[in-house]
């Protein structure tokens, strides 16, 4: 009995007794209990209801590569280099990195859970199984690194396009790589994060591995463990998140279409959309980095994706993502 098999049995949200699970799977009740505890330790909220047995508080959908592919437009599905779903990886981005040149353009790797999901500046990305989306995409470019300025911001726009396709409103973008909730009980809570890692030649060709974590459903314990305000699509959708396979397909489609647009036109094609969703524009900010700590007011982003900050004397300072941490003052 593996954790993935047990979680799949709980996916319908029905109560299942330890004895029934043991008989069904051919293992002991002690083995069932051990796997239940392992899933709980990873953040899965399996409840114990006395003689009624174990259950999840709500149904969930296990990720299925065939279902994701079937939800995509046929020409787009055929253009993918790969579409894989794994139970557990260290991280989806690391998996693509290990494949090197063998990985084809528009390869997509998803995992139910990650041991070492990572965000910006080496921060850990919590990755409980069965609840959220953890996806990485490989995109190859003939141009060099300089032509990819603003890519992480453009990917943020792509994520919001996927949410719009799913009928979910109430999200915005915090420079350089955060997707935040902007309304409701958890206003400002983090919905998702983006990490873009580049390899290849400065003048080209090069490749980008784009990692995205998107919260579909968080428990109070996971929100506390996150150590920062957090939100999920369930909250924005009135309590029930979109089907995980449908959400994954929307994200894959938005990435493929958006990355092709970026390859043709660069960040210029995304500037207006980014401005519509920019949560830092006209907001008082506190910034810290190599230049020390200073205050200013958000003034949007420039044509290459640098953050513009209006200082007290009226001057506008431009900052790249590697240079600064930004908080609302």
PDB file of C-alpha atoms in Angstrom, residues 109-290:
ATOM      1  CA  UNK A 109       5.842  18.019 -15.559  1.00  0.00           C
ATOM      2  CA  UNK A 110       3.361  17.963 -12.673  1.00  0.00           C
ATOM      3  CA  UNK A 111       3.569  16.280  -9.268  1.00  0.00           C
ATOM      4  CA  UNK A 112       1.009  15.496  -6.604  1.00  0.00           C
ATOM      5  CA  UNK A 113       3.597  16.445  -3.998  1.00  0.00           C
ATOM      6  CA  UNK A 114       7.167  17.761  -3.814  1.00  0.00           C
ATOM      7  CA  UNK A 115       9.857  17.076  -1.249  1.00  0.00           C
ATOM      8  CA  UNK A 116      11.808  20.237  -2.035  1.00  0.00           C
ATOM      9  CA  UNK A 117       9.562  22.639  -3.897  1.00  0.00           C
ATOM     10  CA  UNK A 118      11.294  25.977  -4.085  1.00  0.00           C
ATOM     11  CA  UNK A 119      10.450  29.598  -4.606  1.00  0.00           C
ATOM     12  CA  UNK A 120      12.392  32.789  -5.100  1.00  0.00           C
ATOM     13  CA  UNK A 121      15.725  33.127  -3.257  1.00  0.00           C
ATOM     14  CA  UNK A 122      15.696  29.473  -2.243  1.00  0.00           C
ATOM     15  CA  UNK A 123      12.552  29.685  -0.133  1.00  0.00           C
ATOM     16  CA  UNK A 124      10.634  26.441   0.401  1.00  0.00           C
ATOM     17  CA  UNK A 125       7.284  26.002  -1.350  1.00  0.00           C
ATOM     18  CA  UNK A 126       4.877  23.878   0.705  1.00  0.00           C
ATOM     19  CA  UNK A 127       3.617  21.017  -1.446  1.00  0.00           C
ATOM     20  CA  UNK A 128       0.983  18.886   0.312  1.00  0.00           C
ATOM     21  CA  UNK A 129      -0.282  16.017  -1.856  1.00  0.00           C
ATOM     22  CA  UNK A 130      -3.613  16.149  -3.621  1.00  0.00           C
ATOM     23  CA  UNK A 131      -4.558  19.722  -2.739  1.00  0.00           C
ATOM     24  CA  UNK A 132      -2.806  22.156  -5.082  1.00  0.00           C
ATOM     25  CA  UNK A 133      -0.945  22.382  -8.400  1.00  0.00           C
ATOM     26  CA  UNK A 134       2.831  22.092  -8.830  1.00  0.00           C
ATOM     27  CA  UNK A 135       3.842  22.378 -12.467  1.00  0.00           C
ATOM     28  CA  UNK A 136       6.997  23.135 -14.426  1.00  0.00           C
ATOM     29  CA  UNK A 137       7.288  23.925 -18.126  1.00  0.00           C
ATOM     30  CA  UNK A 138      10.365  23.902 -20.350  1.00  0.00           C
ATOM     31  CA  UNK A 139      10.463  26.541 -23.096  1.00  0.00           C
ATOM     32  CA  UNK A 140      13.398  26.839 -25.480  1.00  0.00           C
ATOM     33  CA  UNK A 141      14.287  30.162 -27.122  1.00  0.00           C
ATOM     34  CA  UNK A 142      16.582  30.931 -30.036  1.00  0.00           C
ATOM     35  CA  UNK A 143      17.291  34.358 -28.531  1.00  0.00           C
ATOM     36  CA  UNK A 144      19.534  34.945 -25.528  1.00  0.00           C
ATOM     37  CA  UNK A 145      18.907  35.946 -21.941  1.00  0.00           C
ATOM     38  CA  UNK A 146      18.490  39.651 -22.687  1.00  0.00           C
ATOM     39  CA  UNK A 147      15.421  38.982 -24.847  1.00  0.00           C
ATOM     40  CA  UNK A 148      13.732  37.257 -21.901  1.00  0.00           C
ATOM     41  CA  UNK A 149      13.470  40.368 -19.712  1.00  0.00           C
ATOM     42  CA  UNK A 150      10.078  40.446 -18.047  1.00  0.00           C
ATOM     43  CA  UNK A 151       9.399  36.743 -18.580  1.00  0.00           C
ATOM     44  CA  UNK A 152       8.391  36.030 -14.964  1.00  0.00           C
ATOM     45  CA  UNK A 153       5.966  38.983 -15.066  1.00  0.00           C
ATOM     46  CA  UNK A 154       4.500  37.740 -18.344  1.00  0.00           C
ATOM     47  CA  UNK A 155       4.016  34.298 -16.788  1.00  0.00           C
ATOM     48  CA  UNK A 156       2.065  35.972 -13.984  1.00  0.00           C
ATOM     49  CA  UNK A 157      -0.292  37.374 -16.622  1.00  0.00           C
ATOM     50  CA  UNK A 158      -0.606  33.869 -18.106  1.00  0.00           C
ATOM     51  CA  UNK A 159      -1.609  32.477 -14.714  1.00  0.00           C
ATOM     52  CA  UNK A 160      -4.331  35.111 -14.393  1.00  0.00           C
ATOM     53  CA  UNK A 161      -5.549  34.280 -17.895  1.00  0.00           C
ATOM     54  CA  UNK A 162      -5.908  30.661 -16.755  1.00  0.00           C
ATOM     55  CA  UNK A 163      -7.891  31.777 -13.703  1.00  0.00           C
ATOM     56  CA  UNK A 164     -10.159  33.882 -15.895  1.00  0.00           C
ATOM     57  CA  UNK A 165     -10.767  30.837 -18.102  1.00  0.00           C
ATOM     58  CA  UNK A 166     -11.798  28.965 -14.944  1.00  0.00           C
ATOM     59  CA  UNK A 167     -14.206  31.766 -14.009  1.00  0.00           C
ATOM     60  CA  UNK A 168     -12.192  32.892 -10.979  1.00  0.00           C
ATOM     61  CA  UNK A 169     -11.812  36.594 -10.221  1.00  0.00           C
ATOM     62  CA  UNK A 170     -10.189  38.398  -7.316  1.00  0.00           C
ATOM     63  CA  UNK A 171      -6.498  37.830  -8.040  1.00  0.00           C
ATOM     64  CA  UNK A 172      -3.677  40.236  -8.878  1.00  0.00           C
ATOM     65  CA  UNK A 173       0.095  40.362  -9.344  1.00  0.00           C
ATOM     66  CA  UNK A 174       2.815  41.478  -6.938  1.00  0.00           C
ATOM     67  CA  UNK A 175       6.136  42.155  -8.630  1.00  0.00           C
ATOM     68  CA  UNK A 176       8.125  40.160  -9.484  1.00  0.00           C
ATOM     69  CA  UNK A 177       6.576  36.697  -9.166  1.00  0.00           C
ATOM     70  CA  UNK A 178       3.620  36.453  -6.768  1.00  0.00           C
ATOM     71  CA  UNK A 179      -0.074  35.902  -7.465  1.00  0.00           C
ATOM     72  CA  UNK A 180      -2.178  37.318  -4.619  1.00  0.00           C
ATOM     73  CA  UNK A 181      -5.820  37.423  -3.619  1.00  0.00           C
ATOM     74  CA  UNK A 182      -7.227  40.949  -3.658  1.00  0.00           C
ATOM     75  CA  UNK A 183     -10.603  40.537  -1.948  1.00  0.00           C
ATOM     76  CA  UNK A 184     -12.528  38.557   0.627  1.00  0.00           C
ATOM     77  CA  UNK A 185     -11.457  37.321   4.032  1.00  0.00           C
ATOM     78  CA  UNK A 186      -7.873  36.667   3.006  1.00  0.00           C
ATOM     79  CA  UNK A 187      -7.164  39.800   0.988  1.00  0.00           C
ATOM     80  CA  UNK A 188      -3.493  39.981   0.112  1.00  0.00           C
ATOM     81  CA  UNK A 189      -2.921  36.295   0.759  1.00  0.00           C
ATOM     82  CA  UNK A 190      -0.594  34.462  -1.581  1.00  0.00           C
ATOM     83  CA  UNK A 191      -2.351  32.302  -4.166  1.00  0.00           C
ATOM     84  CA  UNK A 192       0.664  31.257  -6.179  1.00  0.00           C
ATOM     85  CA  UNK A 193       4.288  31.796  -6.994  1.00  0.00           C
ATOM     86  CA  UNK A 194       6.462  31.671 -10.105  1.00  0.00           C
ATOM     87  CA  UNK A 195      10.125  30.733 -10.418  1.00  0.00           C
ATOM     88  CA  UNK A 196      11.924  31.104 -13.768  1.00  0.00           C
ATOM     89  CA  UNK A 197      15.361  29.502 -14.118  1.00  0.00           C
ATOM     90  CA  UNK A 198      17.448  30.109 -17.250  1.00  0.00           C
ATOM     91  CA  UNK A 199      20.200  28.068 -18.864  1.00  0.00           C
ATOM     92  CA  UNK A 200      22.140  28.233 -22.125  1.00  0.00           C
ATOM     93  CA  UNK A 201      24.025  31.030 -23.868  1.00  0.00           C
ATOM     94  CA  UNK A 202      23.738  34.727 -23.120  1.00  0.00           C
ATOM     95  CA  UNK A 203      23.429  35.499 -26.832  1.00  0.00           C
ATOM     96  CA  UNK A 204      21.292  32.404 -27.454  1.00  0.00           C
ATOM     97  CA  UNK A 205      19.991  29.837 -27.734  1.00  0.00           C
ATOM     98  CA  UNK A 206      18.738  29.374 -24.177  1.00  0.00           C
ATOM     99  CA  UNK A 207      16.008  27.641 -22.213  1.00  0.00           C
ATOM    100  CA  UNK A 208      13.664  28.642 -19.418  1.00  0.00           C
ATOM    101  CA  UNK A 209      12.259  26.255 -16.847  1.00  0.00           C
ATOM    102  CA  UNK A 210       9.143  27.896 -15.461  1.00  0.00           C
ATOM    103  CA  UNK A 211       7.910  26.543 -12.135  1.00  0.00           C
ATOM    104  CA  UNK A 212       4.435  27.446 -10.873  1.00  0.00           C
ATOM    105  CA  UNK A 213       2.799  26.610  -7.562  1.00  0.00           C
ATOM    106  CA  UNK A 214      -0.903  27.425  -7.289  1.00  0.00           C
ATOM    107  CA  UNK A 215      -3.010  26.958  -4.154  1.00  0.00           C
ATOM    108  CA  UNK A 216      -6.349  25.317  -4.855  1.00  0.00           C
ATOM    109  CA  UNK A 217      -7.181  24.304  -1.310  1.00  0.00           C
ATOM    110  CA  UNK A 218      -5.377  25.120   1.944  1.00  0.00           C
ATOM    111  CA  UNK A 219      -6.202  23.996   5.467  1.00  0.00           C
ATOM    112  CA  UNK A 220      -5.795  26.330   8.469  1.00  0.00           C
ATOM    113  CA  UNK A 221      -2.760  24.287   9.524  1.00  0.00           C
ATOM    114  CA  UNK A 222      -1.111  24.775   6.122  1.00  0.00           C
ATOM    115  CA  UNK A 223      -1.838  28.523   6.215  1.00  0.00           C
ATOM    116  CA  UNK A 224      -0.126  28.729   9.592  1.00  0.00           C
ATOM    117  CA  UNK A 225       2.802  26.669   8.350  1.00  0.00           C
ATOM    118  CA  UNK A 226       3.245  28.999   5.358  1.00  0.00           C
ATOM    119  CA  UNK A 227       4.469  31.749   7.659  1.00  0.00           C
ATOM    120  CA  UNK A 228       2.845  34.487   5.560  1.00  0.00           C
ATOM    121  CA  UNK A 229      -0.684  35.455   4.510  1.00  0.00           C
ATOM    122  CA  UNK A 230      -1.989  32.781   2.142  1.00  0.00           C
ATOM    123  CA  UNK A 231      -5.163  32.171   0.169  1.00  0.00           C
ATOM    124  CA  UNK A 232      -6.565  29.530  -2.166  1.00  0.00           C
ATOM    125  CA  UNK A 233      -8.845  29.243  -5.170  1.00  0.00           C
ATOM    126  CA  UNK A 234     -11.493  27.572  -3.007  1.00  0.00           C
ATOM    127  CA  UNK A 235     -11.876  30.851  -1.112  1.00  0.00           C
ATOM    128  CA  UNK A 236     -12.187  32.901  -4.303  1.00  0.00           C
ATOM    129  CA  UNK A 237     -14.627  30.374  -5.799  1.00  0.00           C
ATOM    130  CA  UNK A 238     -17.049  30.401  -2.875  1.00  0.00           C
ATOM    131  CA  UNK A 239     -15.756  27.307  -1.093  1.00  0.00           C
ATOM    132  CA  UNK A 240     -15.206  24.795  -3.892  1.00  0.00           C
ATOM    133  CA  UNK A 241     -12.074  25.037  -6.055  1.00  0.00           C
ATOM    134  CA  UNK A 242     -12.109  24.082  -9.730  1.00  0.00           C
ATOM    135  CA  UNK A 243     -11.445  20.459 -10.651  1.00  0.00           C
ATOM    136  CA  UNK A 244      -7.681  19.984 -10.408  1.00  0.00           C
ATOM    137  CA  UNK A 245      -7.328  18.395 -13.843  1.00  0.00           C
ATOM    138  CA  UNK A 246      -9.370  21.184 -15.427  1.00  0.00           C
ATOM    139  CA  UNK A 247      -7.267  23.772 -13.591  1.00  0.00           C
ATOM    140  CA  UNK A 248      -4.066  22.059 -14.755  1.00  0.00           C
ATOM    141  CA  UNK A 249      -5.307  22.053 -18.363  1.00  0.00           C
ATOM    142  CA  UNK A 250      -6.188  25.759 -18.174  1.00  0.00           C
ATOM    143  CA  UNK A 251      -2.704  26.519 -16.859  1.00  0.00           C
ATOM    144  CA  UNK A 252      -0.989  24.415 -19.538  1.00  0.00           C
ATOM    145  CA  UNK A 253      -3.022  26.092 -22.293  1.00  0.00           C
ATOM    146  CA  UNK A 254      -2.343  29.593 -20.967  1.00  0.00           C
ATOM    147  CA  UNK A 255       1.386  28.832 -20.772  1.00  0.00           C
ATOM    148  CA  UNK A 256       1.689  27.444 -24.285  1.00  0.00           C
ATOM    149  CA  UNK A 257      -0.294  30.276 -25.859  1.00  0.00           C
ATOM    150  CA  UNK A 258       1.357  32.943 -23.724  1.00  0.00           C
ATOM    151  CA  UNK A 259       4.915  31.708 -24.223  1.00  0.00           C
ATOM    152  CA  UNK A 260       4.416  31.657 -27.980  1.00  0.00           C
ATOM    153  CA  UNK A 261       3.219  35.245 -27.748  1.00  0.00           C
ATOM    154  CA  UNK A 262       6.215  36.168 -25.599  1.00  0.00           C
ATOM    155  CA  UNK A 263       8.571  34.488 -28.074  1.00  0.00           C
ATOM    156  CA  UNK A 264       7.144  36.625 -30.902  1.00  0.00           C
ATOM    157  CA  UNK A 265       6.690  39.970 -29.158  1.00  0.00           C
ATOM    158  CA  UNK A 266       8.500  39.884 -25.810  1.00  0.00           C
ATOM    159  CA  UNK A 267       7.215  41.544 -22.650  1.00  0.00           C
ATOM    160  CA  UNK A 268       5.755  44.411 -24.695  1.00  0.00           C
ATOM    161  CA  UNK A 269       2.789  42.151 -25.502  1.00  0.00           C
ATOM    162  CA  UNK A 270       2.020  41.834 -21.772  1.00  0.00           C
ATOM    163  CA  UNK A 271       2.657  45.347 -20.453  1.00  0.00           C
ATOM    164  CA  UNK A 272      -0.956  46.502 -20.585  1.00  0.00           C
ATOM    165  CA  UNK A 273      -2.344  43.331 -19.019  1.00  0.00           C
ATOM    166  CA  UNK A 274       0.284  43.466 -16.304  1.00  0.00           C
ATOM    167  CA  UNK A 275      -0.644  47.073 -15.532  1.00  0.00           C
ATOM    168  CA  UNK A 276      -4.304  46.051 -15.095  1.00  0.00           C
ATOM    169  CA  UNK A 277      -3.338  43.508 -12.442  1.00  0.00           C
ATOM    170  CA  UNK A 278      -0.424  45.370 -10.813  1.00  0.00           C
ATOM    171  CA  UNK A 279      -1.042  45.415  -7.044  1.00  0.00           C
ATOM    172  CA  UNK A 280       1.957  47.658  -6.289  1.00  0.00           C
ATOM    173  CA  UNK A 281       1.095  50.549  -8.576  1.00  0.00           C
ATOM    174  CA  UNK A 282       0.359  53.756  -6.620  1.00  0.00           C
ATOM    175  CA  UNK A 283       0.937  51.908  -3.334  1.00  0.00           C
ATOM    176  CA  UNK A 284       3.364  53.053  -0.610  1.00  0.00           C
ATOM    177  CA  UNK A 285       6.231  50.577  -0.544  1.00  0.00           C
ATOM    178  CA  UNK A 286       9.191  49.667   1.626  1.00  0.00           C
ATOM    179  CA  UNK A 287      12.097  48.211  -0.320  1.00  0.00           C
ATOM    180  CA  UNK A 288      15.279  46.554   0.895  1.00  0.00           C
ATOM    181  CA  UNK A 289      18.310  45.148  -0.853  1.00  0.00           C
ATOM    182  CA  UNK A 290      21.823  46.041  -1.946  1.00  0.00           C
TER     183      UNK A 290
END
